[in-house]
XYZ file of N, CA and C in Angstrom:
576
model
N -11.700 -36.363 14.396
C -11.570 -35.974 13.011
C -12.933 -36.080 12.349
N -13.194 -35.153 11.489
C -14.427 -35.222 10.718
C -14.063 -35.458 9.269
N -15.015 -35.915 8.508
C -14.779 -36.167 7.087
C -15.652 -35.232 6.273
N -15.042 -34.645 5.254
C -15.767 -33.772 4.357
C -15.436 -34.213 2.944
N -16.409 -34.682 2.235
C -16.226 -35.175 0.866
C -15.077 -36.172 0.784
N -15.002 -37.062 1.767
C -13.988 -38.108 1.762
C -12.612 -37.662 2.198
N -12.470 -36.409 2.679
C -11.174 -35.900 3.118
C -11.218 -35.712 4.621
N -10.207 -36.220 5.310
C -10.156 -36.080 6.764
C -9.897 -34.630 7.127
N -10.582 -34.149 8.133
C -10.384 -32.786 8.617
C -10.026 -32.842 10.091
N -8.980 -32.156 10.539
C -8.606 -32.193 11.950
C -9.568 -31.387 12.822
N -10.448 -30.596 12.231
C -11.354 -29.749 12.987
C -12.530 -30.564 13.492
N -12.896 -30.391 14.753
C -14.072 -31.095 15.260
C -15.333 -30.510 14.644
N -16.426 -31.251 14.672
C -17.651 -30.709 14.110
C -18.082 -29.456 14.861
N -18.817 -28.586 14.167
C -19.283 -27.341 14.774
C -20.199 -27.647 15.942
N -20.092 -26.820 16.970
C -20.940 -26.979 18.145
C -21.910 -25.817 18.188
N -23.085 -26.080 18.718
C -24.076 -25.028 18.850
C -23.966 -24.470 20.262
N -23.478 -23.241 20.380
C -23.307 -22.614 21.678
C -24.135 -21.337 21.679
N -25.170 -21.307 22.477
C -26.009 -20.111 22.572
C -26.622 -19.713 21.250
N -26.977 -20.678 20.408
C -27.610 -20.388 19.138
C -26.629 -20.062 18.017
N -25.348 -19.897 18.318
C -24.350 -19.600 17.290
C -23.440 -20.808 17.113
N -23.018 -21.053 15.873
C -22.111 -22.180 15.615
C -20.697 -21.768 16.021
N -19.990 -22.653 16.679
C -18.650 -22.360 17.145
C -17.731 -23.514 16.771
N -16.543 -23.185 16.305
C -15.512 -24.186 16.007
C -14.379 -24.001 16.994
N -13.584 -25.014 17.124
C -12.394 -24.933 17.981
C -11.279 -24.200 17.236
N -11.511 -22.996 16.877
C -10.504 -22.152 16.221
C -10.847 -20.710 16.537
N -9.917 -19.793 16.285
C -10.161 -18.393 16.652
C -11.346 -17.805 15.900
N -11.899 -16.764 16.479
C -12.973 -16.019 15.828
C -12.426 -15.352 14.576
N -13.297 -14.890 13.685
C -12.815 -14.285 12.433
C -11.765 -13.206 12.628
N -11.896 -12.352 13.638
C -10.894 -11.306 13.855
C -9.564 -11.941 14.222
N -9.566 -12.899 15.137
C -8.333 -13.594 15.501
C -7.746 -14.346 14.324
N -8.609 -14.916 13.512
C -8.152 -15.657 12.343
C -7.459 -14.707 11.369
N -7.976 -13.507 11.211
C -7.377 -12.529 10.318
C -5.988 -12.131 10.815
N -5.857 -11.896 12.098
C -4.555 -11.543 12.671
C -3.572 -12.693 12.469
N -4.023 -13.902 12.726
C -3.139 -15.049 12.552
C -2.768 -15.229 11.078
N -3.722 -15.005 10.187
C -3.418 -15.098 8.763
C -2.387 -14.049 8.364
N -2.541 -12.821 8.868
C -1.575 -11.764 8.581
C -0.185 -12.152 9.074
N -0.119 -12.705 10.273
C 1.177 -13.119 10.827
C 1.756 -14.292 10.046
N 0.907 -15.213 9.619
C 1.391 -16.349 8.829
C 1.955 -15.867 7.493
N 1.281 -14.933 6.861
C 1.779 -14.374 5.598
C 3.084 -13.621 5.848
N 3.137 -12.826 6.908
C 4.361 -12.090 7.226
C 5.522 -13.050 7.480
N 5.272 -14.106 8.247
C 6.338 -15.079 8.527
C 6.769 -15.789 7.253
N 5.804 -16.175 6.427
C 6.141 -16.825 5.159
C 6.985 -15.935 4.269
N 6.584 -14.662 4.143
C 7.363 -13.716 3.338
C 8.740 -13.469 3.939
N 8.803 -13.431 5.268
C 10.080 -13.230 5.958
C 11.047 -14.381 5.650
N 10.550 -15.597 5.795
C 11.393 -16.775 5.529
C 11.802 -16.811 4.057
N 10.862 -16.534 3.160
C 11.180 -16.512 1.734
C 12.268 -15.483 1.431
N 12.136 -14.292 2.005
C 13.136 -13.248 1.792
C 14.505 -13.675 2.300
N 14.547 -14.275 3.489
C 15.828 -14.699 4.066
C 16.447 -15.824 3.243
N 15.627 -16.758 2.770
C 16.144 -17.858 1.944
C 16.782 -17.307 0.676
N 16.086 -16.408 -0.011
C 16.645 -15.837 -1.240
C 17.868 -14.973 -0.961
N 17.818 -14.200 0.098
C 18.916 -13.284 0.445
C 20.160 -14.054 0.876
N 20.062 -14.834 1.951
C 21.239 -15.545 2.461
C 21.646 -16.673 1.509
N 20.661 -17.285 0.860
C 20.987 -18.284 -0.162
C 21.788 -17.669 -1.293
N 21.434 -16.453 -1.687
C 22.190 -15.750 -2.714
C 23.605 -15.436 -2.267
N 23.742 -15.032 -1.023
C 25.082 -14.773 -0.477
C 25.890 -16.077 -0.466
N 25.229 -17.171 -0.120
C 25.893 -18.472 -0.135
C 26.356 -18.850 -1.531
N 25.508 -18.613 -2.532
C 25.882 -18.914 -3.914
C 27.067 -18.067 -4.360
N 27.002 -16.782 -4.097
C 28.091 -15.886 -4.492
C 29.396 -16.313 -3.815
N 29.314 -16.643 -2.518
C 30.515 -16.957 -1.739
C 31.109 -18.312 -2.090
N 30.274 -19.318 -2.244
C 30.797 -20.685 -2.406
C 30.873 -21.164 -3.848
N 30.184 -20.476 -4.775
C 30.195 -20.913 -6.179
C 30.779 -19.835 -7.096
N 30.187 -18.656 -7.060
C 30.568 -17.616 -8.011
C 32.003 -17.115 -7.813
N 32.349 -16.733 -6.585
C 33.704 -16.217 -6.347
C 34.791 -17.252 -6.667
N 34.656 -18.519 -6.225
C 35.670 -19.507 -6.619
C 35.741 -19.724 -8.133
N 34.586 -19.678 -8.817
C 34.596 -19.843 -10.272
C 35.320 -18.684 -10.943
N 35.054 -17.470 -10.486
C 35.741 -16.306 -11.050
C 37.242 -16.421 -10.803
N 37.631 -16.845 -9.601
C 39.059 -16.992 -9.279
C 39.737 -17.985 -10.224
N 39.061 -19.090 -10.515
C 39.703 -20.126 -11.326
C 39.603 -19.879 -12.833
N 38.663 -19.041 -13.271
C 38.437 -18.902 -14.706
C 38.872 -17.560 -15.292
N 39.103 -16.563 -14.461
C 39.381 -15.214 -14.966
C 40.750 -14.767 -14.476
N 41.465 -14.077 -15.342
C 42.785 -13.551 -14.991
C 42.660 -12.534 -13.854
N 43.655 -12.477 -12.944
C 43.574 -11.585 -11.780
C 43.207 -10.135 -12.114
N 43.767 -9.580 -13.155
C 43.520 -8.175 -13.483
C 42.073 -7.919 -13.914
N 41.360 -8.964 -14.341
C 39.994 -8.800 -14.843
C 38.935 -9.323 -13.875
N 39.347 -9.886 -12.763
C 38.395 -10.520 -11.844
C 37.382 -9.548 -11.252
N 37.858 -8.412 -10.770
C 36.951 -7.471 -10.100
C 35.876 -6.996 -11.066
N 36.254 -6.601 -12.258
C 35.281 -6.137 -13.249
C 34.299 -7.227 -13.635
N 34.801 -8.442 -13.831
C 33.943 -9.568 -14.204
C 32.969 -9.898 -13.069
N 33.508 -9.986 -11.861
C 32.660 -10.275 -10.699
C 31.624 -9.180 -10.503
N 32.035 -7.938 -10.635
C 31.128 -6.805 -10.464
C 29.976 -6.882 -11.472
N 30.281 -7.234 -12.721
C 29.247 -7.339 -13.753
C 28.230 -8.431 -13.405
N 28.707 -9.545 -12.876
C 27.800 -10.638 -12.502
C 27.016 -10.302 -11.235
N 27.695 -9.722 -10.264
C 27.045 -9.439 -8.992
C 25.964 -8.360 -9.132
N 26.132 -7.442 -10.066
C 25.121 -6.398 -10.269
C 23.762 -7.007 -10.624
N 23.768 -8.159 -11.301
C 22.510 -8.822 -11.645
C 21.812 -9.365 -10.400
N 22.588 -9.650 -9.372
C 22.030 -10.156 -8.115
C 21.667 -9.014 -7.163
N 22.206 -7.841 -7.382
C 22.025 -6.726 -6.443
C 20.557 -6.367 -6.245
N 19.760 -6.360 -7.312
C 18.336 -6.005 -7.163
C 17.633 -7.010 -6.258
N 17.977 -8.299 -6.411
C 17.365 -9.335 -5.567
C 17.789 -9.154 -4.117
N 19.057 -8.883 -3.896
C 19.559 -8.694 -2.534
C 18.896 -7.484 -1.882
N 18.779 -6.393 -2.618
C 18.143 -5.195 -2.062
C 16.670 -5.450 -1.742
N 15.959 -6.064 -2.674
C 14.524 -6.329 -2.458
C 14.304 -7.285 -1.287
N 15.110 -8.319 -1.199
C 14.891 -9.297 -0.133
C 15.305 -8.765 1.230
N 16.339 -7.923 1.294
C 16.681 -7.341 2.599
C 15.591 -6.373 3.046
N 15.023 -5.620 2.113
C 13.915 -4.729 2.471
C 12.709 -5.530 2.953
N 12.387 -6.616 2.243
C 11.251 -7.448 2.628
C 11.493 -8.121 3.975
N 12.693 -8.632 4.192
C 13.014 -9.260 5.482
C 12.915 -8.243 6.619
N 13.426 -7.045 6.400
C 13.346 -6.016 7.431
C 11.921 -5.592 7.719
N 11.138 -5.372 6.664
C 9.751 -4.927 6.843
C 8.916 -5.990 7.557
N 9.048 -7.241 7.142
C 8.250 -8.300 7.771
C 8.738 -8.589 9.182
N 10.044 -8.506 9.409
C 10.575 -8.711 10.757
C 10.086 -7.645 11.718
N 10.137 -6.389 11.275
C 9.634 -5.300 12.116
C 8.133 -5.471 12.360
N 7.388 -5.806 11.315
C 5.940 -5.986 11.454
C 5.623 -7.059 12.500
N 6.290 -8.219 12.404
C 6.004 -9.303 13.354
C 6.414 -8.921 14.770
N 7.551 -8.263 14.914
C 7.997 -7.839 16.244
C 7.001 -6.867 16.859
N 6.534 -5.931 16.064
C 5.589 -4.947 16.576
C 4.211 -5.565 16.814
N 3.715 -6.337 15.869
C 2.372 -6.914 15.972
C 2.264 -7.881 17.141
N 3.340 -8.631 17.382
C 3.346 -9.588 18.490
C 3.904 -8.981 19.774
N 4.295 -7.722 19.721
C 4.864 -7.005 20.858
C 6.029 -7.785 21.476
N 7.018 -8.057 20.634
C 8.174 -8.848 21.059
C 9.367 -7.982 21.452
N 9.152 -6.707 21.688
C 10.253 -5.790 21.975
C 11.018 -6.180 23.230
N 10.348 -6.789 24.204
C 11.033 -7.171 25.440
C 12.079 -8.261 25.213
N 11.990 -8.969 24.099
C 12.996 -9.987 23.799
C 14.388 -9.387 23.623
N 14.439 -8.127 23.258
C 15.735 -7.473 23.064
C 16.445 -7.207 24.392
N 15.769 -7.459 25.502
C 16.379 -7.289 26.821
C 16.862 -8.605 27.415
N 16.535 -9.718 26.775
C 16.864 -11.035 27.338
C 17.990 -11.701 26.545
N 19.061 -12.127 27.217
C 20.171 -12.790 26.520
C 19.746 -14.055 25.775
N 18.701 -14.736 26.237
C 18.236 -15.957 25.573
C 17.789 -15.667 24.146
N 17.423 -14.435 23.871
C 16.975 -14.052 22.539
C 18.059 -13.286 21.787
N 19.310 -13.700 21.964
C 20.429 -13.065 21.281
C 20.212 -13.032 19.776
N 19.495 -14.011 19.262
C 19.276 -14.116 17.830
C 18.386 -12.992 17.300
N 17.588 -12.368 18.160
C 16.825 -11.197 17.723
C 17.800 -10.059 17.394
N 18.793 -9.858 18.276
C 19.825 -8.854 18.016
C 20.605 -9.216 16.755
N 20.925 -10.487 16.614
C 21.684 -10.931 15.448
C 20.917 -10.668 14.158
N 19.606 -10.949 14.165
C 18.815 -10.686 12.954
C 18.849 -9.205 12.592
N 18.661 -8.349 13.576
C 18.676 -6.904 13.312
C 20.081 -6.478 12.878
N 21.115 -6.998 13.538
C 22.484 -6.632 13.198
C 22.879 -7.047 11.791
N 22.587 -8.289 11.426
C 22.916 -8.762 10.079
C 22.112 -7.989 9.042
N 20.842 -7.762 9.324
C 20.015 -6.984 8.401
C 20.581 -5.566 8.240
N 20.928 -4.923 9.338
C 21.462 -3.558 9.266
C 22.782 -3.523 8.498
N 23.647 -4.493 8.744
C 24.932 -4.552 8.040
C 24.730 -4.698 6.536
N 23.898 -5.645 6.130
C 23.641 -5.841 4.703
C 22.944 -4.628 4.096
N 22.014 -4.039 4.820
C 21.295 -2.874 4.310
C 22.267 -1.716 4.081
N 23.167 -1.486 5.023
C 24.178 -0.440 4.841
C 25.097 -0.744 3.660
N 25.498 -2.001 3.540
C 26.374 -2.386 2.426
C 25.674 -2.189 1.085
N 24.432 -2.664 0.981
C 23.720 -2.661 -0.300
C 23.204 -1.283 -0.717
N 22.781 -0.479 0.264
C 22.144 0.784 -0.068
C 23.037 2.004 0.127
N 24.116 1.863 0.906
C 24.968 3.015 1.189
C 26.390 2.775 0.677
N 27.072 1.781 1.238
C 28.492 1.591 0.938
C 28.752 1.244 -0.523
N 28.052 0.239 -1.050
C 28.321 -0.165 -2.439
C 28.049 0.954 -3.442
N 26.872 1.552 -3.407
C 26.634 2.581 -4.434
C 27.454 3.856 -4.259
N 27.769 4.215 -3.021
C 28.448 5.492 -2.800
C 29.964 5.422 -2.940
N 30.586 4.345 -2.453
C 32.049 4.352 -2.508
C 32.702 2.985 -2.650
N 32.069 1.914 -2.268
C 32.740 0.613 -2.232
C 33.167 0.124 -3.617
N 32.307 0.266 -4.607
C 32.677 -0.165 -5.964
C 33.894 0.603 -6.463
N 33.864 1.909 -6.287
C 35.008 2.728 -6.736
C 36.281 2.337 -5.987
N 36.153 2.122 -4.677
C 37.306 1.760 -3.864
C 37.925 0.439 -4.334
N 37.075 -0.566 -4.558
C 37.599 -1.869 -5.001
C 38.229 -1.786 -6.384
N 37.612 -1.036 -7.290
C 38.192 -0.913 -8.633
C 39.530 -0.177 -8.589
N 39.630 0.863 -7.777
C 40.897 1.598 -7.655
C 41.968 0.721 -7.018
N 41.580 -0.015 -5.992
C 42.536 -0.901 -5.305
C 42.972 -2.046 -6.221
N 42.041 -2.536 -7.043
C 42.354 -3.649 -7.944
C 43.374 -3.261 -9.007
N 43.415 -1.989 -9.374
C 44.424 -1.549 -10.351
C 45.821 -1.705 -9.789
N 45.988 -1.448 -8.489
C 47.302 -1.561 -7.844
C 47.632 -3.006 -7.479
N 46.643 -3.744 -6.948
C 46.897 -5.113 -6.507
C 45.625 -5.957 -6.677
N 45.392 -6.467 -7.891
C 44.148 -7.190 -8.163
C 43.988 -8.464 -7.330
N 45.056 -9.172 -7.097
C 44.971 -10.435 -6.340
C 44.546 -10.187 -4.891
N 45.190 -9.223 -4.240
C 44.860 -8.910 -2.848
C 43.437 -8.355 -2.734
N 43.010 -7.563 -3.714
C 41.659 -6.998 -3.686
C 40.612 -8.095 -3.814
N 40.831 -9.020 -4.732
C 39.873 -10.115 -4.899
C 39.844 -10.998 -3.645
N 40.998 -11.227 -3.047
C 41.052 -12.009 -1.801
C 40.278 -11.308 -0.689
N 40.369 -9.990 -0.634
C 39.621 -9.221 0.363
C 38.111 -9.385 0.145
N 37.686 -9.313 -1.109
C 36.265 -9.497 -1.422
C 35.804 -10.896 -1.008
N 36.624 -11.897 -1.258
C 36.271 -13.264 -0.852
C 36.141 -13.374 0.664
N 37.106 -12.795 1.386
C 37.047 -12.845 2.857
C 35.807 -12.128 3.386
N 35.521 -10.967 2.826
C 34.339 -10.223 3.260
C 33.064 -11.047 3.046
N 32.961 -11.691 1.898
C 31.785 -12.517 1.635
C 31.708 -13.712 2.584
N 32.842 -14.303 2.919
C 32.838 -15.435 3.866
C 32.354 -14.992 5.243
N 32.815 -13.834 5.677
C 32.394 -13.307 6.984
C 30.897 -13.008 6.970
N 30.414 -12.361 5.908
C 28.990 -12.053 5.807
C 28.142 -13.324 5.757
N 28.610 -14.324 5.013
C 27.868 -15.587 4.946
C 27.854 -16.280 6.297
N 28.991 -16.321 6.975
C 29.045 -16.961 8.299
C 28.101 -16.264 9.272
N 28.105 -14.935 9.274
C 27.207 -14.193 10.158
C 25.751 -14.497 9.819
N 25.437 -14.554 8.536
C 24.079 -14.865 8.113
C 23.650 -16.265 8.514
N 24.528 -17.250 8.334
C 24.181 -18.633 8.658
C 24.030 -18.853 10.162
N 24.916 -18.270 10.944
C 24.800 -18.380 12.406
C 23.486 -17.746 12.861
N 23.153 -16.622 12.273
C 21.909 -15.932 12.631
C 20.691 -16.755 12.240
N 20.695 -17.308 11.032
C 19.555 -18.135 10.597
C 19.399 -19.335 11.524
N 20.500 -20.025 11.829
C 20.420 -21.179 12.724
C 19.907 -20.752 14.101
N 20.478 -19.697 14.647
C 20.063 -19.230 15.969
C 18.606 -18.825 16.008
N 18.148 -18.132 14.963
C 16.754 -17.672 14.932
C 15.781 -18.828 14.804
N 16.075 -19.767 13.934
C 15.166 -20.909 13.761
C 15.157 -21.772 15.016
N 16.330 -22.100 15.527
C 16.394 -22.930 16.738
C 15.802 -22.197 17.939
N 16.106 -20.914 18.073
C 15.575 -20.138 19.191
C 14.071 -19.966 19.116
N 13.542 -19.741 17.920
C 12.095 -19.584 17.751
C 11.353 -20.885 18.046
N 12.072 -21.994 17.979
C 11.451 -23.289 18.275
C 11.826 -23.805 19.661
N 12.313 -22.916 20.520
C 12.486 -23.241 21.920
C 13.880 -23.574 22.404
N 14.865 -23.632 21.531
C 16.219 -23.934 21.975
C 16.800 -22.688 22.646
N 17.155 -22.820 23.916
C 17.723 -21.696 24.659
C 19.241 -21.841 24.688
N 19.918 -20.876 24.129
C 21.376 -20.885 24.128
C 21.930 -20.304 25.406
N 21.228 -19.322 25.952
C 21.610 -18.666 27.197
C 20.350 -18.572 28.052
N 20.520 -18.502 29.328
C 19.348 -18.363 30.213
C 19.307 -16.997 30.828
């Protein structure tokens, strides 16, 4: 360890190799690539935390609160009004998670992981991302909102229960994927 202005530094002192100073760290080009990957990973994790965390909030807090505080006939409209405020965040974070995930996979050339069962969580990340992306950008705006509102007129209780079940399934898929990806990225092999 070296000391710089009274602060410990894990970097060894610079060495003189062939007239040029060298540190035990990557060259500037390698450092730039690593910095890009670190930023991409940080943004990826941030996006997933906001996205899946938001799904967790909606599923475990918002939906039960709406069920207990709002009359059955008004639940879908009330929930829809609240969820629309979260929709922009969900759309932005799924786009960011997808873009950074694709960038890291391509930059690190991790495509071969999709052929190995040990990396099932790579498939899960793409699958959960694709499912949410289709829901947020295609199904909800094109037909899902209308379908739920029409169904709620006939049977509001069953429609709200369906929405709750759908959110539970989406949250479970998201949480299993997050656990698998974090544990798998840190060396835990679920399958060989």
